[in-house]
Amino acid sequence: MVRRNLSIQRLIARAGQGDAAAFGEIYDLFLDKVYRFVYFRVGNREDAEDLTEQIFLKVFKNLKNYHAGGAPFAAWLFRIARNHLTDHYRRRRNEVSLTAGVEVADSQPTPEELIQRQMDQQAVSVAMRKLPDSYQEIIILKFIEERENEEISQILQKPVSHVRVLQSRALTKLRQLLNNEQL
Amino acid sequence: MNNYNNLEQILKDLHHLPAATPQASFRTNARIRLLNLLSAPAAAFPRPAMAIRSQVLRWAGAFALAIFILGTGAVYASQSSLPGTPLYPVKIASEKVALGLAPTGQIKTAVATSMIDRRADEVNKLHQEGTTEETRVAVQNYTQTVAEIKNTAEVDLNEVEQHLAKHQELISEVEKEEEHDLNEKEDTHPPTGTLTPKTTPSEVQGVTQEDNHKNEIKKIEIIPTATVTPTDSDEYQIED
C-alpha cells in the first residue's frame, strides 16, 4: 500500500511537470472509479463518458494545486469529479432523466433470480437518483465503491461522524423510496 | 413484496454492473484524445499550467534557435509584414525553419496550420486595403503554402482540411472580386492605351468653361502599374 502510494506520488509529480505519459498512467489507474462514480449520478453512458473525460482534463489542469501532504490523491480526484458534476447539474438541471434505464449486472444466476435481481437493481438505480445529491454521493462512495469513511470524509470535506450519520440517513431514505414505489 | 432488506448487497452488486464500467473503445479513445491534448501547444489551454509540456518546450526551443540564427530583430519585426514588403521573405523563412524543426505529430500540424492561417490573414488584410496586385500575390502565396504543407510528411491532413474549410469562403470571395475587378479594368480601358479621367471637369468646383474644354480633350497617358512578382518560395529556402 505504501509502495503504491509512493508510486502514485511519483506519477503525480511527473504529470505535474507536464509529462503526458505519466498522466496516462494516472488515467489508467483511476478511470474505472471515476467513471463509475459519474455513471451512477447521471445514469447513462454518453453523459458518463463525456463528463469523465472532462474531469480528467480538469484534473490535469489542476495538478499543480495538489499537495502531496494533504488529502490522498483519490480523495482530491473525487472532489474534482464531485464539483464537476455539481456544475453539470447546475447547467442541465432540467434535462436529467430520472427514469433512465440501467443495464444489469450478470453473474450466472437462475432465470428467476436474474429477473428479480434485474428488477431490484433497476429499481435501486432509479430510486437512488431521486435522492438529494449528498445522499447519492455517500451511497456511491460507501456502498458501491466501498471506500473507507476516513476517505469519504476527505472527499466530502465533512467529519467522519457526519459521514456515518449521512450513510444511515441515505440508506433509510433510499429504502423508503423503494418501498413507496411498490405501494 | 421486496422489503429491500438486502439493500446493501444490491448496492454492492451495482459495482459490477456492465454499464458502470467504461467501454474499451471509450477507454482507448479518451486516453488518446487526452494525451494528445496534453501534448498540444499552449493554445489548447486558455491558461496553461506553469509546467510546460515537454514537446512544447522542445518546439519553443527550436523556434527560439531559428530566431537566433536568423537575427532576432528582423524576424520579430517581420512577423506582421505583408507580401510586397522588404521583411516578408524573412517571415516566410522563419516559418519554414519552425516547420522543419517542429517535432512530428500534433505540434508539426499546429505549426503548419498556423502558416495557413497567416497566409489567409494576409489575403484578408490586403483585400481590405484594396491593394489589388498585392492581394493577388497573397492569394498565390496562400495556394502555394497549402500545396507545400500538403506535401509535408507527418502533418495531420484532416486538421489541415479543417483550416482550409475555414478560409474557403474568404479565398473564393477574394478570387471572385479580383476577377471581377480585372474584367472591369479591361472593359473600361480603351484599347488605345489611354485613360479618360474618372471625375468630369464640371464636378470640380471653380473650374472655368475654358478649363472644362481643355479637360474634355485632354487624355491621360496610361502609366503601367507596377507588377508585384509572385513570391518564389525557393528564395526563402533555408539550407540545412
PDB file of N, CA, C and O in Angstrom, chain A residues 39 98-105 114-129 178, chain B residues 4 10 14 17:
ATOM      1  N   TYR A  39     -21.186   7.611 -13.571  1.00  0.00           N
ATOM      2  CA  TYR A  39     -22.282   6.858 -14.177  1.00  0.00           C
ATOM      3  C   TYR A  39     -23.495   6.766 -13.249  1.00  0.00           C
ATOM      4  O   TYR A  39     -24.633   6.974 -13.663  1.00  0.00           O
ATOM      5  N   LEU A  98     -34.827  11.071 -14.793  1.00  0.00           N
ATOM      6  CA  LEU A  98     -34.760  10.289 -13.560  1.00  0.00           C
ATOM      7  C   LEU A  98     -35.238   8.864 -13.783  1.00  0.00           C
ATOM      8  O   LEU A  98     -35.213   8.048 -12.889  1.00  0.00           O
ATOM      9  N   THR A  99     -35.688   8.599 -14.975  1.00  0.00           N
ATOM     10  CA  THR A  99     -36.220   7.261 -15.211  1.00  0.00           C
ATOM     11  C   THR A  99     -35.385   6.492 -16.220  1.00  0.00           C
ATOM     12  O   THR A  99     -35.852   5.514 -16.783  1.00  0.00           O
ATOM     13  N   ALA A 100     -34.157   6.968 -16.433  1.00  0.00           N
ATOM     14  CA  ALA A 100     -33.304   6.283 -17.412  1.00  0.00           C
ATOM     15  C   ALA A 100     -33.098   4.831 -17.011  1.00  0.00           C
ATOM     16  O   ALA A 100     -32.936   4.518 -15.839  1.00  0.00           O
ATOM     17  N   GLY A 101     -33.108   3.954 -17.999  1.00  0.00           N
ATOM     18  CA  GLY A 101     -32.923   2.537 -17.729  1.00  0.00           C
ATOM     19  C   GLY A 101     -31.496   2.225 -17.338  1.00  0.00           C
ATOM     20  O   GLY A 101     -30.591   2.993 -17.592  1.00  0.00           O
ATOM     21  N   VAL A 102     -31.287   1.116 -16.704  1.00  0.00           N
ATOM     22  CA  VAL A 102     -29.956   0.739 -16.260  1.00  0.00           C
ATOM     23  C   VAL A 102     -29.691  -0.692 -16.673  1.00  0.00           C
ATOM     24  O   VAL A 102     -30.563  -1.547 -16.537  1.00  0.00           O
ATOM     25  N   GLU A 103     -28.507  -0.929 -17.233  1.00  0.00           N
ATOM     26  CA  GLU A 103     -28.151  -2.304 -17.565  1.00  0.00           C
ATOM     27  C   GLU A 103     -27.905  -3.061 -16.255  1.00  0.00           C
ATOM     28  O   GLU A 103     -27.603  -2.470 -15.231  1.00  0.00           O
ATOM     29  N   VAL A 104     -28.022  -4.349 -16.319  1.00  0.00           N
ATOM     30  CA  VAL A 104     -27.990  -5.123 -15.074  1.00  0.00           C
ATOM     31  C   VAL A 104     -26.776  -6.043 -14.997  1.00  0.00           C
ATOM     32  O   VAL A 104     -26.381  -6.650 -15.980  1.00  0.00           O
ATOM     33  N   ALA A 105     -26.183  -6.113 -13.796  1.00  0.00           N
ATOM     34  CA  ALA A 105     -25.023  -6.984 -13.584  1.00  0.00           C
ATOM     35  C   ALA A 105     -25.453  -8.450 -13.679  1.00  0.00           C
ATOM     36  O   ALA A 105     -26.512  -8.824 -13.194  1.00  0.00           O
ATOM     37  N   LEU A 114     -32.307 -14.039 -11.752  1.00  0.00           N
ATOM     38  CA  LEU A 114     -31.822 -12.986 -12.643  1.00  0.00           C
ATOM     39  C   LEU A 114     -32.876 -11.900 -12.834  1.00  0.00           C
ATOM     40  O   LEU A 114     -32.586 -10.707 -12.724  1.00  0.00           O
ATOM     41  N   ILE A 115     -34.121 -12.371 -13.059  1.00  0.00           N
ATOM     42  CA  ILE A 115     -35.207 -11.401 -13.262  1.00  0.00           C
ATOM     43  C   ILE A 115     -35.390 -10.544 -12.011  1.00  0.00           C
ATOM     44  O   ILE A 115     -35.485  -9.324 -12.077  1.00  0.00           O
ATOM     45  N   GLN A 116     -35.402 -11.228 -10.838  1.00  0.00           N
ATOM     46  CA  GLN A 116     -35.586 -10.495  -9.586  1.00  0.00           C
ATOM     47  C   GLN A 116     -34.432  -9.498  -9.362  1.00  0.00           C
ATOM     48  O   GLN A 116     -34.643  -8.349  -8.985  1.00  0.00           O
ATOM     49  N   ARG A 117     -33.220  -9.975  -9.648  1.00  0.00           N
ATOM     50  CA  ARG A 117     -32.050  -9.119  -9.437  1.00  0.00           C
ATOM     51  C   ARG A 117     -32.076  -7.906 -10.379  1.00  0.00           C
ATOM     52  O   ARG A 117     -31.782  -6.791  -9.989  1.00  0.00           O
ATOM     53  N   GLN A 118     -32.469  -8.197 -11.622  1.00  0.00           N
ATOM     54  CA  GLN A 118     -32.558  -7.100 -12.596  1.00  0.00           C
ATOM     55  C   GLN A 118     -33.556  -6.049 -12.129  1.00  0.00           C
ATOM     56  O   GLN A 118     -33.295  -4.850 -12.198  1.00  0.00           O
ATOM     57  N   MET A 119     -34.697  -6.563 -11.631  1.00  0.00           N
ATOM     58  CA  MET A 119     -35.740  -5.630 -11.176  1.00  0.00           C
ATOM     59  C   MET A 119     -35.249  -4.820  -9.988  1.00  0.00           C
ATOM     60  O   MET A 119     -35.463  -3.607  -9.910  1.00  0.00           O
ATOM     61  N   ASP A 120     -34.562  -5.488  -9.070  1.00  0.00           N
ATOM     62  CA  ASP A 120     -34.062  -4.805  -7.872  1.00  0.00           C
ATOM     63  C   ASP A 120     -33.021  -3.750  -8.247  1.00  0.00           C
ATOM     64  O   ASP A 120     -33.073  -2.609  -7.772  1.00  0.00           O
ATOM     65  N   GLN A 121     -32.097  -4.153  -9.104  1.00  0.00           N
ATOM     66  CA  GLN A 121     -31.014  -3.217  -9.480  1.00  0.00           C
ATOM     67  C   GLN A 121     -31.568  -2.018 -10.246  1.00  0.00           C
ATOM     68  O   GLN A 121     -31.145  -0.883 -10.029  1.00  0.00           O
ATOM     69  N   GLN A 122     -32.527  -2.319 -11.106  1.00  0.00           N
ATOM     70  CA  GLN A 122     -33.157  -1.241 -11.874  1.00  0.00           C
ATOM     71  C   GLN A 122     -33.859  -0.275 -10.909  1.00  0.00           C
ATOM     72  O   GLN A 122     -33.675   0.935 -10.994  1.00  0.00           O
ATOM     73  N   ALA A 123     -34.627  -0.843 -10.000  1.00  0.00           N
ATOM     74  CA  ALA A 123     -35.382  -0.008  -9.059  1.00  0.00           C
ATOM     75  C   ALA A 123     -34.451   0.802  -8.167  1.00  0.00           C
ATOM     76  O   ALA A 123     -34.666   2.000  -7.940  1.00  0.00           O
ATOM     77  N   VAL A 124     -33.402   0.149  -7.694  1.00  0.00           N
ATOM     78  CA  VAL A 124     -32.465   0.831  -6.785  1.00  0.00           C
ATOM     79  C   VAL A 124     -31.739   1.965  -7.536  1.00  0.00           C
ATOM     80  O   VAL A 124     -31.607   3.070  -7.008  1.00  0.00           O
ATOM     81  N   SER A 125     -31.314   1.677  -8.754  1.00  0.00           N
ATOM     82  CA  SER A 125     -30.581   2.697  -9.518  1.00  0.00           C
ATOM     83  C   SER A 125     -31.454   3.921  -9.771  1.00  0.00           C
ATOM     84  O   SER A 125     -30.991   5.057  -9.676  1.00  0.00           O
ATOM     85  N   VAL A 126     -32.696   3.654 -10.140  1.00  0.00           N
ATOM     86  CA  VAL A 126     -33.606   4.770 -10.442  1.00  0.00           C
ATOM     87  C   VAL A 126     -33.931   5.541  -9.159  1.00  0.00           C
ATOM     88  O   VAL A 126     -33.879   6.772  -9.130  1.00  0.00           O
ATOM     89  N   ALA A 127     -34.228   4.808  -8.091  1.00  0.00           N
ATOM     90  CA  ALA A 127     -34.574   5.466  -6.818  1.00  0.00           C
ATOM     91  C   ALA A 127     -33.398   6.274  -6.292  1.00  0.00           C
ATOM     92  O   ALA A 127     -33.578   7.365  -5.728  1.00  0.00           O
ATOM     93  N   MET A 128     -32.209   5.742  -6.485  1.00  0.00           N
ATOM     94  CA  MET A 128     -31.006   6.414  -5.976  1.00  0.00           C
ATOM     95  C   MET A 128     -30.870   7.829  -6.539  1.00  0.00           C
ATOM     96  O   MET A 128     -30.487   8.753  -5.842  1.00  0.00           O
ATOM     97  N   ARG A 129     -31.218   7.956  -7.813  1.00  0.00           N
ATOM     98  CA  ARG A 129     -31.058   9.283  -8.435  1.00  0.00           C
ATOM     99  C   ARG A 129     -32.176  10.248  -8.063  1.00  0.00           C
ATOM    100  O   ARG A 129     -32.176  11.392  -8.494  1.00  0.00           O
ATOM    101  N   LEU A 178     -37.921   3.143  -2.170  1.00  0.00           N
ATOM    102  CA  LEU A 178     -38.176   1.864  -2.854  1.00  0.00           C
ATOM    103  C   LEU A 178     -39.476   1.231  -2.384  1.00  0.00           C
ATOM    104  O   LEU A 178     -40.248   0.705  -3.209  1.00  0.00           O
TER     105      LEU A 178
ATOM    106  N   TYR B   4     -36.463  -4.979   0.583  1.00  0.00           N
ATOM    107  CA  TYR B   4     -35.090  -4.477   0.363  1.00  0.00           C
ATOM    108  C   TYR B   4     -34.239  -4.604   1.627  1.00  0.00           C
ATOM    109  O   TYR B   4     -33.490  -3.715   1.986  1.00  0.00           O
ATOM    110  N   ILE B  10     -27.458  -5.317  -2.780  1.00  0.00           N
ATOM    111  CA  ILE B  10     -27.841  -4.881  -4.139  1.00  0.00           C
ATOM    112  C   ILE B  10     -26.925  -3.738  -4.578  1.00  0.00           C
ATOM    113  O   ILE B  10     -26.426  -3.715  -5.708  1.00  0.00           O
ATOM    114  N   LEU B  14     -24.080  -3.481  -7.684  1.00  0.00           N
ATOM    115  CA  LEU B  14     -24.092  -2.465  -8.749  1.00  0.00           C
ATOM    116  C   LEU B  14     -22.679  -2.107  -9.211  1.00  0.00           C
ATOM    117  O   LEU B  14     -22.483  -1.642 -10.324  1.00  0.00           O
ATOM    118  N   LEU B  17     -21.934  -3.761 -12.375  1.00  0.00           N
ATOM    119  CA  LEU B  17     -22.850  -3.524 -13.483  1.00  0.00           C
ATOM    120  C   LEU B  17     -22.047  -3.259 -14.763  1.00  0.00           C
ATOM    121  O   LEU B  17     -21.146  -2.410 -14.752  1.00  0.00           O
TER     122      LEU B  17
END
